[in-house]
Structure formats: C-alpha cells, structure tokens
Short mmCIF file of C-alpha atoms in Angstrom, two decimals:
data_model
loop_
_atom_site.label_atom_id
_atom_site.label_comp_id
_atom_site.label_asym_id
_atom_site.label_seq_id
_atom_site.Cartn_x
_atom_site.Cartn_y
_atom_site.Cartn_z
CA UNK A 1 217.32 -5.75 195.49
CA UNK A 2 214.47 -5.40 197.95
CA UNK A 3 213.76 -1.88 196.79
CA UNK A 4 214.20 -2.29 193.02
CA UNK A 5 210.45 -3.09 192.53
CA UNK A 6 209.33 -0.13 194.65
CA UNK A 7 211.72 2.23 192.67
CA UNK A 8 210.45 1.16 189.29
CA UNK A 9 206.76 1.30 190.38
CA UNK A 10 207.40 4.88 191.34
CA UNK A 11 209.11 5.68 188.14
CA UNK A 12 206.42 3.96 186.05
CA UNK A 13 203.64 5.93 187.76
CA UNK A 14 205.44 9.27 187.99
CA UNK A 15 203.36 12.42 188.52
CA UNK A 16 204.01 16.03 187.80
CA UNK A 17 206.28 17.57 190.36
CA UNK A 18 205.51 21.09 191.79
CA UNK A 19 209.07 22.43 192.36
CA UNK A 20 208.02 25.75 194.01
CA UNK A 21 207.53 26.21 197.82
CA UNK A 22 206.12 29.19 199.82
CA UNK A 23 208.59 29.11 202.60
CA UNK A 24 211.27 31.40 204.04
CA UNK A 25 214.41 29.39 203.27
CA UNK A 26 215.75 27.69 200.14
CA UNK A 27 217.06 28.69 196.76
CA UNK A 28 214.93 31.43 195.30
CA UNK A 29 213.53 30.77 191.94
CA UNK A 30 215.66 32.69 189.42
CA UNK A 31 212.80 34.30 187.66
CA UNK A 32 211.77 38.05 187.37
CA UNK A 33 208.51 39.51 186.09
CA UNK A 34 208.04 42.56 183.91
CA UNK A 35 205.14 44.98 184.38
CA UNK A 36 203.20 43.03 181.73
CA UNK A 37 203.88 39.65 183.42
CA UNK A 38 206.66 38.59 181.05
CA UNK A 39 209.08 36.18 182.71
CA UNK A 40 212.81 36.78 182.62
CA UNK A 41 214.87 33.77 183.74
CA UNK A 42 218.55 34.56 184.57
CA UNK A 43 221.46 33.63 186.78
CA UNK A 44 221.13 36.96 188.69
CA UNK A 45 219.19 40.18 188.98
CA UNK A 46 221.71 42.20 186.87
CA UNK A 47 221.36 39.87 183.99
CA UNK A 48 217.55 39.79 184.24
CA UNK A 49 217.43 43.59 184.23
CA UNK A 50 219.71 43.72 181.15
CA UNK A 51 217.41 41.35 179.33
CA UNK A 52 214.38 43.32 180.34
CA UNK A 53 215.87 46.66 179.30
CA UNK A 54 216.78 45.19 175.91
CA UNK A 55 213.29 43.68 175.55
CA UNK A 56 211.32 46.83 176.59
CA UNK A 57 213.87 49.28 174.92
CA UNK A 58 214.15 51.13 178.21
CA UNK A 59 214.93 50.72 181.89
CA UNK A 60 212.22 48.62 183.34
CA UNK A 61 211.76 47.60 187.02
CA UNK A 62 211.24 43.84 187.71
CA UNK A 63 209.69 41.85 190.45
CA UNK A 64 211.45 38.62 191.46
CA UNK A 65 209.41 35.46 192.08
CA UNK A 66 208.80 35.17 195.82
CA UNK A 67 208.84 31.34 195.82
CA UNK A 68 211.82 29.14 196.49
CA UNK A 69 212.73 25.76 194.93
CA UNK A 70 211.64 22.58 196.59
CA UNK A 71 214.50 21.22 198.81
CA UNK A 72 214.72 17.96 196.73
CA UNK A 73 215.06 19.97 193.55
CA UNK A 74 218.13 21.69 194.90
CA UNK A 75 219.39 18.43 196.39
CA UNK A 76 219.01 16.65 193.06
CA UNK A 77 221.69 18.85 191.62
CA UNK A 78 224.19 17.88 194.31
CA UNK A 79 226.23 15.19 192.35
CA UNK A 80 227.55 17.80 189.88
CA UNK A 81 226.83 21.19 191.41
CA UNK A 82 229.28 20.42 194.24
CA UNK A 83 232.02 19.77 191.74
CA UNK A 84 232.09 23.20 190.12
CA UNK A 85 229.34 22.82 187.45
CA UNK A 86 228.55 24.52 185.10
CA UNK A 87 232.23 25.04 184.76
CA UNK A 88 234.14 22.07 183.41
CA UNK A 89 236.43 21.61 186.41
CA UNK A 90 238.97 18.99 187.09
CA UNK A 91 236.85 17.76 189.92
CA UNK A 92 233.80 17.36 187.82
CA UNK A 93 235.87 15.39 185.23
CA UNK A 94 237.33 13.11 187.94
CA UNK A 95 234.38 12.46 190.18
CA UNK A 96 231.28 12.51 187.87
CA UNK A 97 229.92 10.00 187.54
CA UNK A 98 230.78 7.99 190.63
CA UNK A 99 230.23 4.29 191.31
CA UNK A 100 228.06 3.90 194.37
CA UNK A 101 225.53 6.00 196.34
CA UNK A 102 224.76 4.88 199.89
CA UNK A 103 221.40 6.01 201.29
CA UNK A 104 218.38 5.07 203.34
CA UNK A 105 215.19 3.62 201.72
CA UNK A 106 213.03 6.54 202.83
CA UNK A 107 214.50 8.92 200.28
CA UNK A 108 214.88 6.68 197.24
CA UNK A 109 212.26 8.60 195.37
CA UNK A 110 212.79 12.00 196.94
CA UNK A 111 216.49 12.06 196.36
CA UNK A 112 218.01 9.06 194.44
CA UNK A 113 215.31 9.15 191.60
CA UNK A 114 215.67 12.88 191.21
CA UNK A 115 219.40 12.85 191.11
CA UNK A 116 219.16 10.31 188.32
CA UNK A 117 216.63 12.55 186.42
CA UNK A 118 218.81 15.70 186.73
CA UNK A 119 222.02 13.77 185.95
CA UNK A 120 220.56 12.35 182.83
CA UNK A 121 219.06 15.66 181.69
CA UNK A 122 221.97 17.96 182.52
CA UNK A 123 225.07 15.82 182.24
CA UNK A 124 223.62 13.18 179.86
CA UNK A 125 224.77 10.40 182.06
CA UNK A 126 223.60 8.94 185.45
CA UNK A 127 225.51 10.21 188.56
CA UNK A 128 226.14 6.68 189.83
CA UNK A 129 225.95 3.11 188.79
CA UNK A 130 224.70 1.40 191.90
CA UNK A 131 222.72 2.34 194.95
CA UNK A 132 223.40 0.65 198.32
CA UNK A 133 220.26 0.96 200.54
CA UNK A 134 220.97 0.67 204.22
CA UNK A 135 218.71 0.29 207.25
CA UNK A 136 217.38 3.25 209.31
CA UNK A 137 218.13 3.76 212.92
CA UNK A 138 214.82 4.19 214.76
CA UNK A 139 213.87 4.76 218.36
CA UNK A 140 213.36 1.95 220.76
CA UNK A 141 209.72 1.51 219.73
CA UNK A 142 210.59 1.25 216.10
CA UNK A 143 209.41 4.77 215.18
CA UNK A 144 211.23 6.97 212.80
CA UNK A 145 213.13 9.70 214.70
CA UNK A 146 212.07 13.28 214.24
CA UNK A 147 212.26 16.58 215.98
CA UNK A 148 208.48 16.86 215.94
CA UNK A 149 208.05 13.61 217.79
CA UNK A 150 210.84 14.51 220.31
CA UNK A 151 212.46 11.08 219.97
CA UNK A 152 215.75 11.96 218.35
CA UNK A 153 218.77 10.45 219.86
CA UNK A 154 221.87 12.63 219.55
CA UNK A 155 224.93 10.37 218.90
CA UNK A 156 227.33 13.02 220.12
CA UNK A 157 225.63 13.04 223.54
CA UNK A 158 225.69 9.17 223.61
CA UNK A 159 229.37 9.17 222.87
CA UNK A 160 230.03 11.75 225.58
CA UNK A 161 228.17 9.72 228.10
CA UNK A 162 228.86 6.10 227.22
CA UNK A 163 231.94 6.31 224.91
CA UNK A 164 232.49 5.70 221.16
CA UNK A 165 233.14 1.97 221.46
CA UNK A 166 229.83 1.40 223.27
CA UNK A 167 227.86 3.09 220.46
CA UNK A 168 229.84 1.28 217.78
CA UNK A 169 229.40 -2.11 219.46
CA UNK A 170 225.60 -1.50 219.97
CA UNK A 171 225.02 -0.56 216.29
CA UNK A 172 227.12 -3.45 215.10
CA UNK A 173 225.33 -5.95 217.35
CA UNK A 174 221.91 -4.80 216.24
CA UNK A 175 222.61 -4.65 212.55
CA UNK A 176 221.18 -7.23 210.19
CA UNK A 177 220.76 -7.05 206.42
CA UNK A 178 217.46 -5.52 205.42
CA UNK A 179 216.36 -4.76 208.99
CA UNK A 180 216.08 -1.34 210.69
CA UNK A 181 217.78 -0.81 213.98
CA UNK A 182 215.71 -0.11 217.09
CA UNK A 183 218.03 1.95 219.32
CA UNK A 184 217.61 2.54 223.02
CA UNK A 185 219.82 4.14 225.57
CA UNK A 186 219.47 1.24 227.86
CA UNK A 187 221.05 -1.08 225.20
CA UNK A 188 223.96 1.30 224.78
CA UNK A 189 224.47 1.38 228.54
CA UNK A 190 224.39 -2.44 228.62
CA UNK A 191 226.85 -2.82 225.86
CA UNK A 192 229.00 -0.11 227.47
CA UNK A 193 229.40 -2.43 230.50
CA UNK A 194 230.28 -5.36 228.20
CA UNK A 195 232.84 -3.22 226.30
CA UNK A 196 234.37 -2.15 229.59
CA UNK A 197 234.82 -5.86 230.52
CA UNK A 198 236.57 -6.53 227.23
CA UNK A 199 238.77 -3.48 227.82
CA UNK A 200 239.73 -4.57 231.30
CA UNK A 201 240.41 -8.16 230.13
CA UNK A 202 242.67 -6.82 227.38
CA UNK A 203 244.63 -4.68 229.76
CA UNK A 204 245.01 -7.64 232.17
CA UNK A 205 246.42 -9.82 229.28
CA UNK A 206 248.81 -7.07 228.32
CA UNK A 207 250.09 -6.85 231.91
CA UNK A 208 250.57 -10.55 232.19
#
C-alpha cells in the first residue's frame, strides 16, 4: 500500500521511453536498413533479406541496426517470453497470468510497470494481480549495495564462514514491515554465537 501512490504518480506522468542502447551486450534490435534507408523489421536476418529482395526486386545487402534493446525492455517480456511465447504452449496457458509478483521497491517503475504495459499490449491481460513489495538489504550504513561502491556482501561467503542458520536468524531478527535491513558482518557473527548456544542447548536436551 505504501507504494501505490508512487506507482500511479509515475504512470500519470509517464514520459517517452528510449528503448535503444549503445552498449556491447543485450538483445540486438531486430531491424535492418536497405541502401536507401528503408527499415526491414524481422525475426532474423534471413527473413529480413527475403523481404528486402522482394521489395527491391533483386538481391540487396542490408545493414543491421547496431543498437541493443534497453535491459528493462527485454525484462518486461519475461512473464510470457519464458513460457514459450509466441507459441501457445501448455506452460503459457497454465502460468500466464500468475497471481503475485514479489519484488523490491527500487524497480517498481523499471520492471513492474513495464511488465504490466507489455502484458496488456501483447497478451491483452496483466501478468499478475498483486505486487508484494519487500524491503531491501543494505549495507551497515544504510547504503544500497553496488559493485561500484564496493559494499556488496556475498551471502554465499557469509554462509561459508558463519553458517546458514546464522544468516537466516540475522535477517529474520532485523526484518520489520516496510523497513530496509541494514546488514553488517558483525551482526551475523553475533547471531552466529547465539545460534550456536541454541544448538548446544538443543543437543543437551536431546541427550538428557
């Protein structure tokens, strides 16, 4: 409920979206240009060449658009593209639409809104009925974790050093509705000691 107002403010004030990116990775835009600049949009190069040859009445070389699609454009197709679309598969029929999407608030507009847009446009129905927005796990100073900041905490390394139960207990203890989690290694170490006491007490009870 806390994010409904933000979501609808974004949607009411929506701006044009540039879906092309000039980067090395991503889904390349499926568009090819003829010698006169005419654009041929096709699922693959073979189909584009066939369309171009038919249009120009001769074999004609094409140049593919060098840009790629914005990551969030590709991600917005996820609810149905992963289920075999555009084929009418059994998985698509069974799992689209679904009931609940679970996500963080930081990508409500980038991902959630755009999945809704694509779902309504392509499938004629929304991909989900409800959105459950959870908190974010931040570093001990409350900063969002990112590789550029160098403050990312790898959960696999934490589990290796402190154990699964210690990490679970720490996250459970820090969780509160609507609040982000400030995670520090020292907290996990502290709760590891507490979990160890619980483990030893349980073993003692079992022995006696």
